[in-house]
XYZ file of C-alpha atoms in Angstrom:
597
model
C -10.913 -45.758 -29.401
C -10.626 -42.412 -32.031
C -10.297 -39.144 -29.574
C -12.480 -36.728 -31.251
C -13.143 -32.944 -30.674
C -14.905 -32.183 -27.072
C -18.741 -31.701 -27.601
C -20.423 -28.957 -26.075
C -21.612 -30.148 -23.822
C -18.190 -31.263 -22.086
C -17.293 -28.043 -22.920
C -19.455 -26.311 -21.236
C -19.031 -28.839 -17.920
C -15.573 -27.605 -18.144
C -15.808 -23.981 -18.124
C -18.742 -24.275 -15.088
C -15.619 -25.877 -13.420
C -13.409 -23.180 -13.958
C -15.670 -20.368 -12.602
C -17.412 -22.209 -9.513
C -17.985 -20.009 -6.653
C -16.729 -21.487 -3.151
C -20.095 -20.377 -1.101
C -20.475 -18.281 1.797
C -21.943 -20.419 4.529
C -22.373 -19.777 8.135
C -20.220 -22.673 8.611
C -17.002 -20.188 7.879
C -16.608 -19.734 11.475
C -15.078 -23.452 11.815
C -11.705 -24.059 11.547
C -9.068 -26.066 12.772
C -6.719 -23.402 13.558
C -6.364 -21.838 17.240
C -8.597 -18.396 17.613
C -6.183 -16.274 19.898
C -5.913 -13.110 18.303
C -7.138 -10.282 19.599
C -7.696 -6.608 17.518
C -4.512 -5.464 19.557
C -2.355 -8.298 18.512
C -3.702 -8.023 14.664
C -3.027 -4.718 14.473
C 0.596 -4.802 15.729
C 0.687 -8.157 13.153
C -0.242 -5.352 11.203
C 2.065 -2.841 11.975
C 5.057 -5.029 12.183
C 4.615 -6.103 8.317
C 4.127 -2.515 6.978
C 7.035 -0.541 8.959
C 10.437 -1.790 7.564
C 12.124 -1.000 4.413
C 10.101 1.257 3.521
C 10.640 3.429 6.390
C 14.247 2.952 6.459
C 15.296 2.598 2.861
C 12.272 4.439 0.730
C 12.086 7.527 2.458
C 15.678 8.588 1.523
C 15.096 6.915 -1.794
C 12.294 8.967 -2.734
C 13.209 12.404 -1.182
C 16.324 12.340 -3.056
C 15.608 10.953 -6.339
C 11.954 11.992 -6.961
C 10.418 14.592 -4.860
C 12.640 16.438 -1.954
C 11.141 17.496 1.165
C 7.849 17.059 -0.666
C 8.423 13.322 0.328
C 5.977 13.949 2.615
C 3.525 15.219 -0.101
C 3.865 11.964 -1.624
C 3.740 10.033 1.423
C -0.191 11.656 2.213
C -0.770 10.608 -1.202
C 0.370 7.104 -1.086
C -1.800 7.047 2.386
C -4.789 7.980 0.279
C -4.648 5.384 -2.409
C -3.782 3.191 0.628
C -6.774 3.398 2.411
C -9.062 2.950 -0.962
C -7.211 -0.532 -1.016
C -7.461 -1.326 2.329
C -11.075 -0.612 2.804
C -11.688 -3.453 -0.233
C -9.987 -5.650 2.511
C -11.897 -4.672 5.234
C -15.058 -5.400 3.721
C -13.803 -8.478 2.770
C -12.684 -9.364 5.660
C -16.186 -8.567 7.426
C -17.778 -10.757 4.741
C -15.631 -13.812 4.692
C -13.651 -14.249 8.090
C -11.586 -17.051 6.708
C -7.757 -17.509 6.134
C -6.381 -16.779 2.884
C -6.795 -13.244 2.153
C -6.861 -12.283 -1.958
C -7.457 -16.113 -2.594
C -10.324 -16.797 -0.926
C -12.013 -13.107 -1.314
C -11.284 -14.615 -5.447
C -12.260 -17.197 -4.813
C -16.082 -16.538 -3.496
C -16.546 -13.737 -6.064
C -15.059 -14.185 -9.387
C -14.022 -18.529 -9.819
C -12.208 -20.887 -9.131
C -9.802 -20.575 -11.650
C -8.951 -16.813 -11.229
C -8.808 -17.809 -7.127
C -6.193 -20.543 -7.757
C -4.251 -17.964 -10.139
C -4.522 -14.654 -7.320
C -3.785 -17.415 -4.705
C 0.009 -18.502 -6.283
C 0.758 -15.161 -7.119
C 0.182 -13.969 -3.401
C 2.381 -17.355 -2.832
C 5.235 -15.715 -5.476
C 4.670 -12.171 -3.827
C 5.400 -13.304 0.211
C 8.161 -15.328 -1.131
C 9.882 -13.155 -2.783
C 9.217 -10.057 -0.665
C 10.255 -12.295 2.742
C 13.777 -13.203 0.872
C 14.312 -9.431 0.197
C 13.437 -8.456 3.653
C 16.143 -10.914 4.321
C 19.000 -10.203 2.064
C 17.872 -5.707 2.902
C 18.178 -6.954 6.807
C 21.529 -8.998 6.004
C 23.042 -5.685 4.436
C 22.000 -3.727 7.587
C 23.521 -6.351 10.129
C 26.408 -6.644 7.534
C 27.265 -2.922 7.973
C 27.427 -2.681 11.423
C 30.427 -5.367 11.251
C 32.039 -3.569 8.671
C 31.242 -5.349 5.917
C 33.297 -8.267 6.813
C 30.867 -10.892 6.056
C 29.973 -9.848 2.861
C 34.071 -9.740 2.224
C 34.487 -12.941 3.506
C 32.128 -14.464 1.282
C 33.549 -12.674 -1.510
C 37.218 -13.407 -1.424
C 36.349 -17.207 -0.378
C 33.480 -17.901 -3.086
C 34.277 -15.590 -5.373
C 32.003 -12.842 -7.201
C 28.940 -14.330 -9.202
C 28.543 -12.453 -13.212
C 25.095 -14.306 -13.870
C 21.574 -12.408 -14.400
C 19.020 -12.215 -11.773
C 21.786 -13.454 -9.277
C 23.410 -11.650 -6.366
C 27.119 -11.293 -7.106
C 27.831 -13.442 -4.008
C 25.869 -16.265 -2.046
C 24.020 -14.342 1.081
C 24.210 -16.839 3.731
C 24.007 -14.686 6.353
C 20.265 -13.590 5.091
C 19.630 -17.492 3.900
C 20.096 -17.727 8.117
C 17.979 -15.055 9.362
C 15.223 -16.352 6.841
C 15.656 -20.360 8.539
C 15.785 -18.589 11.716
C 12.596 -16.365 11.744
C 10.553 -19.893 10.036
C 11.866 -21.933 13.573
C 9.947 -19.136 15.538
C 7.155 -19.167 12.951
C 6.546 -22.598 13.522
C 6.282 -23.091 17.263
C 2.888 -21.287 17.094
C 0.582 -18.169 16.925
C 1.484 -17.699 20.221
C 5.246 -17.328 20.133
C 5.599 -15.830 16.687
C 3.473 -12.877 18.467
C 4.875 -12.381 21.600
C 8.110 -12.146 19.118
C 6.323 -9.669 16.822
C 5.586 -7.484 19.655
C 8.791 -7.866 20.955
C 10.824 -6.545 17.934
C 7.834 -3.911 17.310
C 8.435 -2.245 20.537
C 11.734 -1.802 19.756
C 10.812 -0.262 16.367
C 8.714 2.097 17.593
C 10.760 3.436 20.462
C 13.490 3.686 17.693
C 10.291 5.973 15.094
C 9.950 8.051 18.739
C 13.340 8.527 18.482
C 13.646 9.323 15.399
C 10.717 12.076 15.284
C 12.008 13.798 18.496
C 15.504 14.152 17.856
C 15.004 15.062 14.370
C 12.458 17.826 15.662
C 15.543 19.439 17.991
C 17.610 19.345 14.950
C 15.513 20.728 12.705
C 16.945 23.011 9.848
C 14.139 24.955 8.480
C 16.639 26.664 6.105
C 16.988 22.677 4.603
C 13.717 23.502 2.536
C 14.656 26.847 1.651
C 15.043 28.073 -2.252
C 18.962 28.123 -1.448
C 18.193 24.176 -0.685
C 16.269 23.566 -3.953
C 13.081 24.598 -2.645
C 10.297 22.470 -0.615
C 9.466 20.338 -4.150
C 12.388 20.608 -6.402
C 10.999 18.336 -8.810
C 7.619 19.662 -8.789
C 4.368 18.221 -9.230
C 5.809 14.982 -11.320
C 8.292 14.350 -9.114
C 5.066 14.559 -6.277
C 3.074 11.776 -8.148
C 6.379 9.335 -8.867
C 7.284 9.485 -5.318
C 3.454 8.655 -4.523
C 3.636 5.727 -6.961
C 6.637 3.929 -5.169
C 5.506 4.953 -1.314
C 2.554 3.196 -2.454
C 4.347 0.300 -2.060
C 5.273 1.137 1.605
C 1.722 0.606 2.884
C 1.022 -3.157 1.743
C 0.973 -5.069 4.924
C -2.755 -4.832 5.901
C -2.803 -7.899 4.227
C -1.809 -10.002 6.526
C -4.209 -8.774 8.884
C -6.761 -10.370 6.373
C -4.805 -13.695 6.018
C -4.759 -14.261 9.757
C -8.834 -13.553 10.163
C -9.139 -17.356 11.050
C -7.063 -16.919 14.290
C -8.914 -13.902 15.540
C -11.041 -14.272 18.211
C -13.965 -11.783 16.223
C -13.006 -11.298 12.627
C -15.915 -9.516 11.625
C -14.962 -6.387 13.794
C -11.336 -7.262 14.465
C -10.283 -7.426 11.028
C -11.814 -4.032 9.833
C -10.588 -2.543 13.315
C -7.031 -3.783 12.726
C -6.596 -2.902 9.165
C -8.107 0.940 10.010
C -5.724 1.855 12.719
C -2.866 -0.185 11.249
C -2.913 2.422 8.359
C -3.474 5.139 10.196
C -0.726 4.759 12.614
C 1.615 4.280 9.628
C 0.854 6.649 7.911
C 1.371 9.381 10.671
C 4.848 7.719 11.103
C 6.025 7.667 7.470
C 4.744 11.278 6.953
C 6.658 12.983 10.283
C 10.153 10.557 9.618
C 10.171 11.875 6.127
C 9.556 15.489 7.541
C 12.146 15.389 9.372
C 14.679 13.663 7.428
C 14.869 16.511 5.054
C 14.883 19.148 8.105
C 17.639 17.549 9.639
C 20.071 17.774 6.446
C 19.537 18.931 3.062
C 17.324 17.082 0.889
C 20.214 16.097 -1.695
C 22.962 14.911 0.687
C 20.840 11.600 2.076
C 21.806 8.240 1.148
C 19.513 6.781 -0.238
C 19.907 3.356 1.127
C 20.172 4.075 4.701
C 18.415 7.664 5.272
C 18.042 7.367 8.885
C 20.538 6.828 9.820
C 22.953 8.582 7.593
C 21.098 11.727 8.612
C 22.418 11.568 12.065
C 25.957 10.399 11.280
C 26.492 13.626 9.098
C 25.519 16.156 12.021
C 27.712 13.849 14.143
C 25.490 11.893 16.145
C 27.005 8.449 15.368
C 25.082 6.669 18.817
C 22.084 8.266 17.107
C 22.821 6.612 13.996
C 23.665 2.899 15.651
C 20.680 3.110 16.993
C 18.627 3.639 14.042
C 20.219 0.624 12.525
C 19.272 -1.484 15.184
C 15.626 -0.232 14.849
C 15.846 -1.108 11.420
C 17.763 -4.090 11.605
C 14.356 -4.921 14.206
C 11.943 -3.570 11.637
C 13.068 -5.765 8.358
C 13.079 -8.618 10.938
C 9.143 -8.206 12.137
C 8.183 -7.777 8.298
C 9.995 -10.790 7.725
C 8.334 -12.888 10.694
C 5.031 -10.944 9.360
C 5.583 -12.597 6.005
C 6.618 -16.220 6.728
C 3.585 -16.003 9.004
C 1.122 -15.289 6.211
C 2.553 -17.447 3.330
C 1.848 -20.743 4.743
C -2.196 -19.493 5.751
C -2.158 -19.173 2.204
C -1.042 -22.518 1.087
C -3.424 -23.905 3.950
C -6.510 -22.415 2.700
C -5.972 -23.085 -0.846
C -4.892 -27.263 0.459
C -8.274 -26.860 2.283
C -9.896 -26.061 -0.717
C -8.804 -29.045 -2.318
C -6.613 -26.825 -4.484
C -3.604 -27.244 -3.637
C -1.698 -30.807 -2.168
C -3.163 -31.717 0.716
C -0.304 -32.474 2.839
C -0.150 -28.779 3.032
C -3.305 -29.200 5.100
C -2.135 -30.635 7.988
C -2.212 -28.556 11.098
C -0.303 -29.465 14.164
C -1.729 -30.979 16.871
C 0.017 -28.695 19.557
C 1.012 -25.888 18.253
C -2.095 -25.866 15.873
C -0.194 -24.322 13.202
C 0.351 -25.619 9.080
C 4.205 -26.468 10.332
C 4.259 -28.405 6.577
C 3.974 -25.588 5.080
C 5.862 -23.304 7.033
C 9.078 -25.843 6.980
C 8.776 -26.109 3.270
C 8.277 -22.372 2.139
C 11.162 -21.026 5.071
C 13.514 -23.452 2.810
C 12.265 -21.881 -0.458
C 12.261 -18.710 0.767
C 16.013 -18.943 2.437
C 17.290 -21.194 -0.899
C 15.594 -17.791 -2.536
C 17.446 -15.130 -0.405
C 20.855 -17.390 -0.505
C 20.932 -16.592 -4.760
C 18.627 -13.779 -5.949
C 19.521 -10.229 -6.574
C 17.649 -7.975 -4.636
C 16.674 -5.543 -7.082
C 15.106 -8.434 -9.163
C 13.118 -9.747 -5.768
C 11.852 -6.175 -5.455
C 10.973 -6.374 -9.002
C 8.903 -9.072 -9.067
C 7.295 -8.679 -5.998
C 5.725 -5.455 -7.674
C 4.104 -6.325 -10.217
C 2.623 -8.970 -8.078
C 1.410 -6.406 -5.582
C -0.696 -4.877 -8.239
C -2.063 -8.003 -9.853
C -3.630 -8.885 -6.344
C -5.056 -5.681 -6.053
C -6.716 -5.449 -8.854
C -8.266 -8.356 -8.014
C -9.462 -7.551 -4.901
C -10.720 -4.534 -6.216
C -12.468 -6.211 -9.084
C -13.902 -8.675 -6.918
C -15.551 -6.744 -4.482
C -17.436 -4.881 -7.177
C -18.641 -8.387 -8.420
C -19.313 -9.051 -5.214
C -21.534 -6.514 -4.631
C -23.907 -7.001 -7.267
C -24.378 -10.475 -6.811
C -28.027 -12.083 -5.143
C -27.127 -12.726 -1.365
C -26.934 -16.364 -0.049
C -30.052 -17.649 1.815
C -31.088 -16.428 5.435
C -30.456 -19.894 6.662
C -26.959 -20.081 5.400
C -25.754 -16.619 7.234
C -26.672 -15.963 10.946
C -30.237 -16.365 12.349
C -30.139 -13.314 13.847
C -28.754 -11.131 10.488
C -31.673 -9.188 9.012
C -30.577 -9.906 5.163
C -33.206 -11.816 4.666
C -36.111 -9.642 5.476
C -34.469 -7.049 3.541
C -33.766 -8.730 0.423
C -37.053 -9.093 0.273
C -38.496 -5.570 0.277
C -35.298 -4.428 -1.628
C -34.710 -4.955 -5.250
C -31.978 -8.227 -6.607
C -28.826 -6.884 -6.688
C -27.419 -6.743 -10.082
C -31.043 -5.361 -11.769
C -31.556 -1.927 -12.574
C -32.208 0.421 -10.084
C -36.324 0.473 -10.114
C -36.090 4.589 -10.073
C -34.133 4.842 -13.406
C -35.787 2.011 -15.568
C -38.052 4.625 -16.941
C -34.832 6.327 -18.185
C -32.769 2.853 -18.743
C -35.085 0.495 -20.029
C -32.739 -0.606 -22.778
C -30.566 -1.941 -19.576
C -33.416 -3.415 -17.464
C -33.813 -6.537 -20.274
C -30.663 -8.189 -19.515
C -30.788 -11.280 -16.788
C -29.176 -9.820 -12.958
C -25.891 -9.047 -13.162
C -25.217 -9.082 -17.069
C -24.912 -5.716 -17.723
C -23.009 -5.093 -14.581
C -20.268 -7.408 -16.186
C -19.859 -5.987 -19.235
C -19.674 -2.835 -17.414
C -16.891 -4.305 -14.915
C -14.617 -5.738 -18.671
C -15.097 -1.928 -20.069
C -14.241 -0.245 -17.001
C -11.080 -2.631 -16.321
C -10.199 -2.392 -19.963
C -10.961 1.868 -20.212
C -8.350 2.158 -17.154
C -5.558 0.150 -18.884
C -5.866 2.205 -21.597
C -6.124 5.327 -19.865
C -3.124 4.616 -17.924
C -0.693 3.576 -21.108
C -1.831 6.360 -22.495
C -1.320 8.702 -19.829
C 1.902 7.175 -18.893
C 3.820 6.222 -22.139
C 2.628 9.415 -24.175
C 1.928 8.999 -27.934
C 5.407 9.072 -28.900
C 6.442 5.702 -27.097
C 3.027 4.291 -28.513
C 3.747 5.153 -32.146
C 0.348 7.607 -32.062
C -0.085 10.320 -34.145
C -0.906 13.373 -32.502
C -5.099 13.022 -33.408
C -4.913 8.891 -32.661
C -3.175 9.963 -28.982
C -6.086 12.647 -28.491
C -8.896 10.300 -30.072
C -7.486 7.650 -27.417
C -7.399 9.544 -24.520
C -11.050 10.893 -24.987
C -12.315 7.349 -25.980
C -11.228 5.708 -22.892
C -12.243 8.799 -20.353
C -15.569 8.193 -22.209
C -15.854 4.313 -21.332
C -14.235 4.852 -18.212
C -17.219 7.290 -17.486
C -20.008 5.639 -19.037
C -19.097 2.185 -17.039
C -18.924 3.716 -13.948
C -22.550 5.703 -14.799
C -23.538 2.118 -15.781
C -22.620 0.382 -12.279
C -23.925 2.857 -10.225
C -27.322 2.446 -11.923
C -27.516 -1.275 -10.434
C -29.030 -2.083 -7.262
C -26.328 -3.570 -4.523
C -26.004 -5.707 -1.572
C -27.017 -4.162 1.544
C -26.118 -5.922 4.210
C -25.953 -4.796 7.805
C -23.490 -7.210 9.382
C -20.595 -6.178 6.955
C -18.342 -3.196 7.459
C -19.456 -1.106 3.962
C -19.115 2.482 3.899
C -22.326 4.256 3.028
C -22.622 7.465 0.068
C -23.644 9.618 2.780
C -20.456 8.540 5.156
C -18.635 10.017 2.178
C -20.269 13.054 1.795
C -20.057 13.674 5.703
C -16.141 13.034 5.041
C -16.153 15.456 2.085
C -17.907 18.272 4.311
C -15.228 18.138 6.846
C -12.570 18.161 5.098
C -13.319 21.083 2.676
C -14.359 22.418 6.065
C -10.502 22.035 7.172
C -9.254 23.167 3.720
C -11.514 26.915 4.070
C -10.297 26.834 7.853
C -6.342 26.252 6.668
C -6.816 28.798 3.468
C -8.724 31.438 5.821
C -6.257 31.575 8.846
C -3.939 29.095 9.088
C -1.867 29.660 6.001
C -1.666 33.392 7.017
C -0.822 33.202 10.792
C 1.898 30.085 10.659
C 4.931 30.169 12.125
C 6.611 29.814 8.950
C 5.007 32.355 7.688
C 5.823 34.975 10.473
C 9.110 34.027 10.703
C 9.214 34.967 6.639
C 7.803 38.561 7.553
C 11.061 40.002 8.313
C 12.872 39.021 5.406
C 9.688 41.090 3.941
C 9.707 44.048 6.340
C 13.459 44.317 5.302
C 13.219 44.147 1.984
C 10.304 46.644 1.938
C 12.279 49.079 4.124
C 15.252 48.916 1.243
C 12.796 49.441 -1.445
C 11.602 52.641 0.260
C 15.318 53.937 1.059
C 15.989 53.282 -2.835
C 12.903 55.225 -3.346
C 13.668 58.069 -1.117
C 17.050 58.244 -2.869
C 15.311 58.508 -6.188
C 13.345 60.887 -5.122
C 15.827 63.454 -4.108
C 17.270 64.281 -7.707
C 13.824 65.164 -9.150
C 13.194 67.622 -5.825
C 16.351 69.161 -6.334
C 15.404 69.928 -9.905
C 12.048 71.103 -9.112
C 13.596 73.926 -6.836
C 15.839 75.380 -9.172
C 15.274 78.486 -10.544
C 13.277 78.626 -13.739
C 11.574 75.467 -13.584
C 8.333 75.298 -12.778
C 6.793 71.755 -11.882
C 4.159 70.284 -14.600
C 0.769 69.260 -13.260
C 0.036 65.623 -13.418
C -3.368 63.792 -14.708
C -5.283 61.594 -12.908
């Protein structure tokens, strides 16, 4: 038998394959897995996977190689860009309450085949970020020892000279990574009561932190003598946003664990709100005082914290710092070998994955495949890898699934809701879908203005929009970021770039917003007015700050002696000045000119 060319008919079989939709039924409620979360022990799930090295390591990273005391600047920022991400979750995660976070939200928007692809890269990205939790909480437990570990290892094994790999074998984080799967895989249950054990620690240890660094407080630290409150000005601002960005991703596994909770649609959104929140008042007020406690330029980068406190010569301070840490990396690290195998379940469920990755426990009602086999990887991972290469990687996986997420719940959004009798009886979708115009067509207000627009079939136009606006805001941001020199532009192709893509950018976004969209009542979706009410307040707080706060701070009283003083030496200079030209005008002979107005 010849093998020919596919026809296209097979063809087109095979690419219906590659973008099926995995439906929303009411059905999504059902699962195998034990529903015993609450919104208190999601949120500290939560908490636990967002509060480690980056409160530890990244603060003193960024104050002292990017921004200064404006760490904190970039920290608000971060929080910002944050919460637009996490609100993509948490409407998500009102909409499909199942286990597997970025896959499955893929996965019911956008195909099959970009839901397998989102799915292993969230694998790759929990792998690898577990093992460098590992190897970061190795170094800390290392240093309290002395380093004698990592010099044992050394002068016994020898020191490694191959890319990509640490310069010695890290058993001691290989350990903690076998150790933290055993708890892991004896349930829900006890990997929580574990969580919340090593959280409470953690936060005593932020409380800690906050007040003791408020008592020693050095306002002088972010004085002009100091370098000033943003040495490296506005840039330096925006790169220290870009990496604290990366200090706010564990929301996430509030999403993955939605099939445990006992009511996902307002547990989830409930979790992932106050989880952010409550981080990001802690990063914001440990950075503050970090750079009040000691000049901005003599932290160490890799242990902040802590370091802080050993130079004014607290040392118990400083030991206990690293054993809040040491307690932090080791919740992020249960948080993460917690997630990855819900992953691998709900993509086995699927069919997508093998299927022995399926099996759930019959006591502790947990994927214990799948947690055994990735706590191996993920040790055999933290036993070899450089750290700086798992960090790496783990980044440009971060914003991968992101985009994703954010992609898909535009798609989302526009596309025709699923029957009445698929979703909850009681839901009022139905009756409104039918008063309401399909989501995806042109809004029935501006067809008189759009016609051209209101030809194409539901959804079509919306896209095309959705290609130019992702493709407008990779341009926009190599453009922005690499400058025409690195991009071989001549100065009118750099200029003629820039304003092309800000056009499409524009134009797509005009284009979206002229579609109808999904309104649905029993998802958490933030309204245009909620955002306008938002808006109003906070310029409210901004004419309240700029109209009396600014002028009657603390700060700024105790600057209005330094004023009063130097105000009272410009008038003694003046005085003196004076007193030549009235010693002139009285002697004899002279008489005094008039002066114009």
């Amino acid at each position: 038998m010849a093998w020919g060319l596919p026809s296209t008919a097979s063809l087109a079989r095979f690419c219906q394959k590659l973008n099926r939709l995995k439906p929303l039924e009411k059905s999504t409620m059902e699962t195998s897995l034990q529903r015993c979360l609450s919104t208190l022990d999601l949120t500290l799930l939560g908490v636990g996977a967002t509060v480690g090295s980056g409160l530890y390591v990244l603060t003193g990273t960024v104050a002292k190689e990017m921004a200064g005391p404006a760490v904190l600047v970039s920290f608000s920022m971060a929080a910002v860009a944050s919460l637009l991400a996490a609100l993509c979750y948490v409407e998500f995660g009102a909409r499909v309450p199942r286990t597997g976070s970025a896959y499955v939200f893929t996965y019911v928007s956008m195909g099959e085949l970009w839901a397998f692809l989102i799915g292993w890269n969230v694998l790759l990205e929990y792998l690898l970020g577990g093992a460098s939790v590992a190897r970061a909480s190795s170094s800390y437990l290392d240093a309290i020892f002395s380093h004698r570990i990592r010099n044992f290892t050394m002068a016994h094994v020898g020191i490694w000279q191959v890319p990509f790999l640490a310069q010695f074998p890290d058993v001691l984080a290989a350990g903690i990574a076998l150790l933290a799967s055993t708890f892991v895989s004896c349930g829900a249950r006890v990997s929580s009561w574990l969580n919340h054990v090593l959280l409470a620690i953690n936060m005593l240890v932020i409380l800690f932190i906050i007040i003791l660094g408020f008592v020693l407080a050095r306002p002088y630290n972010w004085s002009a003598d100091e370098g000033g409150f943003a040495p490296f000005g506005f840039s330096g601002i925006m790169a220290g946003a870009a990496t604290c960005f990366f200090a706010f991703l564990g929301f996430g596994v509030i999403a993955a664990s939605s099939e445990e909770a006992q009511n996902p649609k307002r547990a989830v959104p409930m979790a992932i709100i106050i989880t952010l929140s409550l981080v990001a008042v802690a990063y914001i007020l440990v950075s503050t005082v970090l750079t009040l406690i000691v000049p901005w330029h003599s932290l160490d980068p890799d242990s902040a914290p802590a370091d802080a406190f050993y130079q004014r010569g607290y040392s118990w301070a400083g030991f206990i710092v690293t054993a809040g840490a040491i307690s932090a990396m080791n919740t992020v690290l249960l948080s993460d070998i917690f997630t990855l195998p819900r992953i691998v379940y709900a993509m086995a469920t699927d069919g997508l994955f093998f299927q022995v990755f399926a099996h759930v426990h019959p006591r502790t009602q947990v994927p214990v495949v799948g947690i055994l086999v990735f706590g191996v990887l993920m040790a055999f991972l933290a036993l070899l890898l450089d750290l700086q290469t798992l960090v790496q990687f783990r980044s440009i996986s971060i914003l991968l699934t992101f985009t994703f997420v954010a992609t898909s719940i535009i798609v989302l959004r526009f596309h025709k809701s699923p029957p009445a009798s698929s979703l909850d009886p009681a839901s009022p979708v139905g009756t409104e879908q039918a008063s309401a115009a399909e989501p995806g067509q042109l809004r029935p207000a501006l067809r008189p203005y759009l016609g051209f627009l209101g030809g194409c079939r539901p959804g079509a136009a919306v896209a095309w929009a959705l290609g130019v606006l992702v493709s407008s805001a990779i341009t926009l941001d190599c453009v922005l970021v690499f400058g025409g020199s690195a991009l071989h532009l001549p100065p009118w192709g750099y200029t003629l770039t820039l304003l092309l893509s800000s056009i499409m950018f524009l134009l797509s976004l005009l284009v979206l917003g002229a579609h109808q969209q999904q309104r649905r009542q029993d998802t958490f979706q933030l309204s245009s007015l909620t955002w306008l009410r938002l808006s109003i307040c906070l310029l409210i707080g901004l004419v309240v700050y700029f109209g009396y706060g600014i002028w009657h701070s603390k700060e700024n009283q105790r600057e209005l002696p330094g004023l009063t003083a130097t105000c009272g030496s410009l008038e003694k200079t003046a005085q003196a000045l004076q007193r030549p030209s009235q010693a002139l005008a009285q002697e004899p002979g002279r008489t005094e000119q008039p002066t114009s107005s």
